[in-house]
Amino acid sequence: MNKQVIFIDDEKPIRDALGQTLELEDYDVTLYASAKPALEKLDNHFPGVIISDINMPGIDGISFLKQALAIDPELAIIMLTGHGDISTAVDAMRLGAYDFLEKPFSTDNLLDVVKRAADKRELVLENRELRRELEAQSGPGPRILGNTPQIKQLRRILSHIKDTPADVMIHGETGTGKELVARFLHDHSIRQDHPFVAINCGAIPETMIESELFGYEPGAFTGAQKKRVGKIAYADGGTLFLDEIESMPMSLQIKLLRVLEERIVEPLGTNKATPLDIRIVAATKVDLKQMSERGEFRQDLYYRLNVVSVDIPPLRERKDDIPMLFQNFARSASTRYGIEPPTINPELLQNLLEHDWPGNVRELRNLAERLVLMGDTPTMETTNQFSEEPLTTTLTERMNQFEFTLICDALKRHNGRLKEVQTELGLARKTLYDKLKKHNIDKDDFKISG
């Protein structure tokens, strides 16, 4: 139970006495002599109870009640009234007050009503949180699966920050799903109809990353024949995801800092600044604070990015989620590839739970896809075979499955681009189309948006 209480009364002796009574019961009490400053502290996330006298100068109790309930109609507000104001207190109940106390009242009566009001407010906020989580998990876009306390807390944090303009830093080991979290933030936010632009700072050559991020004007450097819009400007209105931010060259970090602070971008070859409406989500698998202390990462950039920090737990710390995740990955792969879902026996699940998963969720997903695609029992370094059941497929079936896997892997690597798949596999255009038709493979299933 949250034990915050706001108490409003213009009479100081009553304020002090009631405040002391509640504090002795470990309530965190804030006292106000008038309603106006109390209203300024209220929002629809306030987790506690409000107690207000009815008869006050300025904004009286009934006016306060109406204004407070306009902020949040489910606030838990208790009204204090004298004997002659019972009808007014009843009116307050009709307006939405939780309860009223007639002066003089006993300490036990006060504490009982406050506790019940606090319990109700806590239930209201929990139900809202559950509704938000259900909407996020059942709506379109990526989902963050899991029922362990760490993942529930992660979803709660993301739900609270998704519509804030603050930049976000995501910490997590390789394979924990940092891009998934960034996409979840974007797709469930008010920016969802604008671009989500992802760039891996460690995968782009240092000589190219500046032009990729900032863009350039014709003639900015040798070979710059026409204007190119950079990733930052392209993400205007939406989200720019910078993965492996620790790999960004020091020379570029100061330019990124200016983008963060001033919300403008200057393409190479021009001094004209373009204003931006953008949220930056950065991700790292290392301790950036330690890097900044060693002088390997700009300290000012670290603190500017780290306004809102999100930590993704490694899979080894949320093993109770492994069966559900593995089954979900296997079903998804079966649907995508048009293959009957495999049987996941207890022995397989036991071995999954005993593995340490250094590759985290990505390793788990790859193992599930291998089980679906290859039809054999996957193995890992720390385990024996998950199952000793022999394969029952014929040579022709296994060859077809192998061909299917090779084509799917090539399509995945080349983002569904058939020309590149042709070149890699050494197939004629018509031959590749025939094989796609034979295996019922749709190249569009392998295209990655964003």
PDB file of N, CA, C and O in Angstrom, residues 297-334:
ATOM      1  N   PHE A 297      34.788   7.643 -23.813  1.00  0.00           N
ATOM      2  CA  PHE A 297      33.478   8.097 -24.271  1.00  0.00           C
ATOM      3  C   PHE A 297      33.229   9.441 -23.600  1.00  0.00           C
ATOM      4  O   PHE A 297      33.547   9.622 -22.416  1.00  0.00           O
ATOM      5  N   ARG A 298      32.662  10.394 -24.356  1.00  0.00           N
ATOM      6  CA  ARG A 298      32.462  11.730 -23.803  1.00  0.00           C
ATOM      7  C   ARG A 298      31.518  11.674 -22.601  1.00  0.00           C
ATOM      8  O   ARG A 298      30.401  11.155 -22.694  1.00  0.00           O
ATOM      9  N   GLN A 299      31.987  12.238 -21.486  1.00  0.00           N
ATOM     10  CA  GLN A 299      31.187  12.210 -20.266  1.00  0.00           C
ATOM     11  C   GLN A 299      29.916  13.047 -20.406  1.00  0.00           C
ATOM     12  O   GLN A 299      28.840  12.644 -19.937  1.00  0.00           O
ATOM     13  N   ASP A 300      30.021  14.199 -21.077  1.00  0.00           N
ATOM     14  CA  ASP A 300      28.836  15.046 -21.238  1.00  0.00           C
ATOM     15  C   ASP A 300      27.781  14.355 -22.097  1.00  0.00           C
ATOM     16  O   ASP A 300      26.578  14.463 -21.840  1.00  0.00           O
ATOM     17  N   LEU A 301      28.217  13.605 -23.110  1.00  0.00           N
ATOM     18  CA  LEU A 301      27.265  12.872 -23.950  1.00  0.00           C
ATOM     19  C   LEU A 301      26.624  11.740 -23.158  1.00  0.00           C
ATOM     20  O   LEU A 301      25.415  11.496 -23.270  1.00  0.00           O
ATOM     21  N   TYR A 302      27.422  11.061 -22.350  1.00  0.00           N
ATOM     22  CA  TYR A 302      26.876   9.973 -21.525  1.00  0.00           C
ATOM     23  C   TYR A 302      25.754  10.485 -20.625  1.00  0.00           C
ATOM     24  O   TYR A 302      24.667   9.903 -20.573  1.00  0.00           O
ATOM     25  N   TYR A 303      26.004  11.582 -19.911  1.00  0.00           N
ATOM     26  CA  TYR A 303      24.995  12.092 -18.989  1.00  0.00           C
ATOM     27  C   TYR A 303      23.775  12.635 -19.739  1.00  0.00           C
ATOM     28  O   TYR A 303      22.643  12.561 -19.249  1.00  0.00           O
ATOM     29  N   ARG A 304      23.988  13.170 -20.934  1.00  0.00           N
ATOM     30  CA  ARG A 304      22.865  13.689 -21.722  1.00  0.00           C
ATOM     31  C   ARG A 304      21.987  12.551 -22.237  1.00  0.00           C
ATOM     32  O   ARG A 304      20.765  12.671 -22.278  1.00  0.00           O
ATOM     33  N   LEU A 305      22.601  11.435 -22.607  1.00  0.00           N
ATOM     34  CA  LEU A 305      21.840  10.283 -23.095  1.00  0.00           C
ATOM     35  C   LEU A 305      21.178   9.514 -21.958  1.00  0.00           C
ATOM     36  O   LEU A 305      20.157   8.862 -22.148  1.00  0.00           O
ATOM     37  N   ASN A 306      21.755   9.591 -20.779  1.00  0.00           N
ATOM     38  CA  ASN A 306      21.347   8.731 -19.678  1.00  0.00           C
ATOM     39  C   ASN A 306      20.264   9.358 -18.802  1.00  0.00           C
ATOM     40  O   ASN A 306      20.103   8.995 -17.651  1.00  0.00           O
ATOM     41  N   VAL A 307      19.487  10.284 -19.372  1.00  0.00           N
ATOM     42  CA  VAL A 307      18.398  10.912 -18.612  1.00  0.00           C
ATOM     43  C   VAL A 307      17.381   9.853 -18.190  1.00  0.00           C
ATOM     44  O   VAL A 307      16.949   9.791 -17.036  1.00  0.00           O
ATOM     45  N   VAL A 308      16.979   9.013 -19.134  1.00  0.00           N
ATOM     46  CA  VAL A 308      16.096   7.880 -18.832  1.00  0.00           C
ATOM     47  C   VAL A 308      16.853   6.609 -19.187  1.00  0.00           C
ATOM     48  O   VAL A 308      17.266   6.422 -20.325  1.00  0.00           O
ATOM     49  N   SER A 309      17.046   5.761 -18.202  1.00  0.00           N
ATOM     50  CA  SER A 309      17.831   4.542 -18.396  1.00  0.00           C
ATOM     51  C   SER A 309      16.940   3.312 -18.268  1.00  0.00           C
ATOM     52  O   SER A 309      16.124   3.222 -17.350  1.00  0.00           O
ATOM     53  N   VAL A 310      17.099   2.381 -19.208  1.00  0.00           N
ATOM     54  CA  VAL A 310      16.310   1.146 -19.216  1.00  0.00           C
ATOM     55  C   VAL A 310      17.276  -0.035 -19.236  1.00  0.00           C
ATOM     56  O   VAL A 310      18.163  -0.098 -20.095  1.00  0.00           O
ATOM     57  N   ASP A 311      17.137  -0.957 -18.296  1.00  0.00           N
ATOM     58  CA  ASP A 311      17.993  -2.146 -18.224  1.00  0.00           C
ATOM     59  C   ASP A 311      17.207  -3.379 -18.637  1.00  0.00           C
ATOM     60  O   ASP A 311      16.119  -3.632 -18.109  1.00  0.00           O
ATOM     61  N   ILE A 312      17.771  -4.149 -19.566  1.00  0.00           N
ATOM     62  CA  ILE A 312      17.136  -5.396 -20.007  1.00  0.00           C
ATOM     63  C   ILE A 312      17.850  -6.555 -19.323  1.00  0.00           C
ATOM     64  O   ILE A 312      19.070  -6.704 -19.476  1.00  0.00           O
ATOM     65  N   PRO A 313      17.137  -7.387 -18.577  1.00  0.00           N
ATOM     66  CA  PRO A 313      17.809  -8.494 -17.881  1.00  0.00           C
ATOM     67  C   PRO A 313      18.272  -9.566 -18.867  1.00  0.00           C
ATOM     68  O   PRO A 313      17.594  -9.824 -19.865  1.00  0.00           O
ATOM     69  N   PRO A 314      19.415 -10.190 -18.607  1.00  0.00           N
ATOM     70  CA  PRO A 314      19.833 -11.318 -19.455  1.00  0.00           C
ATOM     71  C   PRO A 314      18.908 -12.505 -19.263  1.00  0.00           C
ATOM     72  O   PRO A 314      18.224 -12.615 -18.228  1.00  0.00           O
ATOM     73  N   LEU A 315      18.892 -13.402 -20.223  1.00  0.00           N
ATOM     74  CA  LEU A 315      17.959 -14.526 -20.182  1.00  0.00           C
ATOM     75  C   LEU A 315      18.230 -15.438 -18.987  1.00  0.00           C
ATOM     76  O   LEU A 315      17.303 -16.025 -18.427  1.00  0.00           O
ATOM     77  N   ARG A 316      19.477 -15.552 -18.573  1.00  0.00           N
ATOM     78  CA  ARG A 316      19.807 -16.433 -17.443  1.00  0.00           C
ATOM     79  C   ARG A 316      19.179 -15.945 -16.137  1.00  0.00           C
ATOM     80  O   ARG A 316      19.082 -16.708 -15.170  1.00  0.00           O
ATOM     81  N   GLU A 317      18.770 -14.666 -16.091  1.00  0.00           N
ATOM     82  CA  GLU A 317      18.143 -14.120 -14.896  1.00  0.00           C
ATOM     83  C   GLU A 317      16.618 -14.134 -14.980  1.00  0.00           C
ATOM     84  O   GLU A 317      15.953 -13.640 -14.063  1.00  0.00           O
ATOM     85  N   ARG A 318      16.086 -14.685 -16.046  1.00  0.00           N
ATOM     86  CA  ARG A 318      14.623 -14.765 -16.191  1.00  0.00           C
ATOM     87  C   ARG A 318      14.252 -16.115 -16.811  1.00  0.00           C
ATOM     88  O   ARG A 318      13.483 -16.204 -17.768  1.00  0.00           O
ATOM     89  N   LYS A 319      14.808 -17.182 -16.237  1.00  0.00           N
ATOM     90  CA  LYS A 319      14.654 -18.508 -16.841  1.00  0.00           C
ATOM     91  C   LYS A 319      13.222 -19.008 -16.851  1.00  0.00           C
ATOM     92  O   LYS A 319      12.870 -19.861 -17.668  1.00  0.00           O
ATOM     93  N   ASP A 320      12.394 -18.487 -15.946  1.00  0.00           N
ATOM     94  CA  ASP A 320      10.993 -18.922 -15.949  1.00  0.00           C
ATOM     95  C   ASP A 320      10.282 -18.524 -17.244  1.00  0.00           C
ATOM     96  O   ASP A 320       9.219 -19.087 -17.560  1.00  0.00           O
ATOM     97  N   ASP A 321      10.833 -17.559 -17.970  1.00  0.00           N
ATOM     98  CA  ASP A 321      10.227 -17.135 -19.233  1.00  0.00           C
ATOM     99  C   ASP A 321      10.654 -18.000 -20.416  1.00  0.00           C
ATOM    100  O   ASP A 321      10.074 -17.880 -21.504  1.00  0.00           O
ATOM    101  N   ILE A 322      11.658 -18.856 -20.222  1.00  0.00           N
ATOM    102  CA  ILE A 322      12.226 -19.603 -21.354  1.00  0.00           C
ATOM    103  C   ILE A 322      11.211 -20.514 -22.043  1.00  0.00           C
ATOM    104  O   ILE A 322      11.117 -20.499 -23.280  1.00  0.00           O
ATOM    105  N   PRO A 323      10.430 -21.343 -21.325  1.00  0.00           N
ATOM    106  CA  PRO A 323       9.471 -22.207 -22.041  1.00  0.00           C
ATOM    107  C   PRO A 323       8.505 -21.424 -22.929  1.00  0.00           C
ATOM    108  O   PRO A 323       8.281 -21.801 -24.084  1.00  0.00           O
ATOM    109  N   MET A 324       7.931 -20.337 -22.395  1.00  0.00           N
ATOM    110  CA  MET A 324       6.982 -19.549 -23.182  1.00  0.00           C
ATOM    111  C   MET A 324       7.669 -18.915 -24.390  1.00  0.00           C
ATOM    112  O   MET A 324       7.136 -18.925 -25.500  1.00  0.00           O
ATOM    113  N   LEU A 325       8.863 -18.365 -24.189  1.00  0.00           N
ATOM    114  CA  LEU A 325       9.580 -17.733 -25.297  1.00  0.00           C
ATOM    115  C   LEU A 325       9.921 -18.749 -26.381  1.00  0.00           C
ATOM    116  O   LEU A 325       9.734 -18.488 -27.569  1.00  0.00           O
ATOM    117  N   PHE A 326      10.421 -19.913 -25.970  1.00  0.00           N
ATOM    118  CA  PHE A 326      10.817 -20.924 -26.952  1.00  0.00           C
ATOM    119  C   PHE A 326       9.612 -21.405 -27.760  1.00  0.00           C
ATOM    120  O   PHE A 326       9.676 -21.534 -28.982  1.00  0.00           O
ATOM    121  N   GLN A 327       8.506 -21.643 -27.070  1.00  0.00           N
ATOM    122  CA  GLN A 327       7.301 -22.080 -27.772  1.00  0.00           C
ATOM    123  C   GLN A 327       6.788 -20.998 -28.717  1.00  0.00           C
ATOM    124  O   GLN A 327       6.349 -21.292 -29.834  1.00  0.00           O
ATOM    125  N   ASN A 328       6.870 -19.754 -28.296  1.00  0.00           N
ATOM    126  CA  ASN A 328       6.437 -18.653 -29.159  1.00  0.00           C
ATOM    127  C   ASN A 328       7.318 -18.549 -30.400  1.00  0.00           C
ATOM    128  O   ASN A 328       6.822 -18.392 -31.519  1.00  0.00           O
ATOM    129  N   PHE A 329       8.646 -18.657 -30.224  1.00  0.00           N
ATOM    130  CA  PHE A 329       9.563 -18.591 -31.360  1.00  0.00           C
ATOM    131  C   PHE A 329       9.327 -19.757 -32.319  1.00  0.00           C
ATOM    132  O   PHE A 329       9.371 -19.595 -33.541  1.00  0.00           O
ATOM    133  N   ALA A 330       9.095 -20.937 -31.760  1.00  0.00           N
ATOM    134  CA  ALA A 330       8.867 -22.115 -32.604  1.00  0.00           C
ATOM    135  C   ALA A 330       7.565 -21.975 -33.391  1.00  0.00           C
ATOM    136  O   ALA A 330       7.514 -22.296 -34.589  1.00  0.00           O
ATOM    137  N   ARG A 331       6.500 -21.490 -32.744  1.00  0.00           N
ATOM    138  CA  ARG A 331       5.225 -21.295 -33.458  1.00  0.00           C
ATOM    139  C   ARG A 331       5.364 -20.243 -34.554  1.00  0.00           C
ATOM    140  O   ARG A 331       4.835 -20.402 -35.646  1.00  0.00           O
ATOM    141  N   SER A 332       6.058 -19.152 -34.254  1.00  0.00           N
ATOM    142  CA  SER A 332       6.243 -18.095 -35.251  1.00  0.00           C
ATOM    143  C   SER A 332       7.013 -18.608 -36.459  1.00  0.00           C
ATOM    144  O   SER A 332       6.667 -18.323 -37.607  1.00  0.00           O
ATOM    145  N   ALA A 333       8.082 -19.366 -36.186  1.00  0.00           N
ATOM    146  CA  ALA A 333       8.877 -19.910 -37.291  1.00  0.00           C
ATOM    147  C   ALA A 333       8.061 -20.908 -38.104  1.00  0.00           C
ATOM    148  O   ALA A 333       8.141 -20.934 -39.344  1.00  0.00           O
ATOM    149  N   SER A 334       7.260 -21.718 -37.439  1.00  0.00           N
ATOM    150  CA  SER A 334       6.424 -22.693 -38.152  1.00  0.00           C
ATOM    151  C   SER A 334       5.429 -21.991 -39.073  1.00  0.00           C
ATOM    152  O   SER A 334       5.222 -22.403 -40.217  1.00  0.00           O
TER     153      SER A 334
END
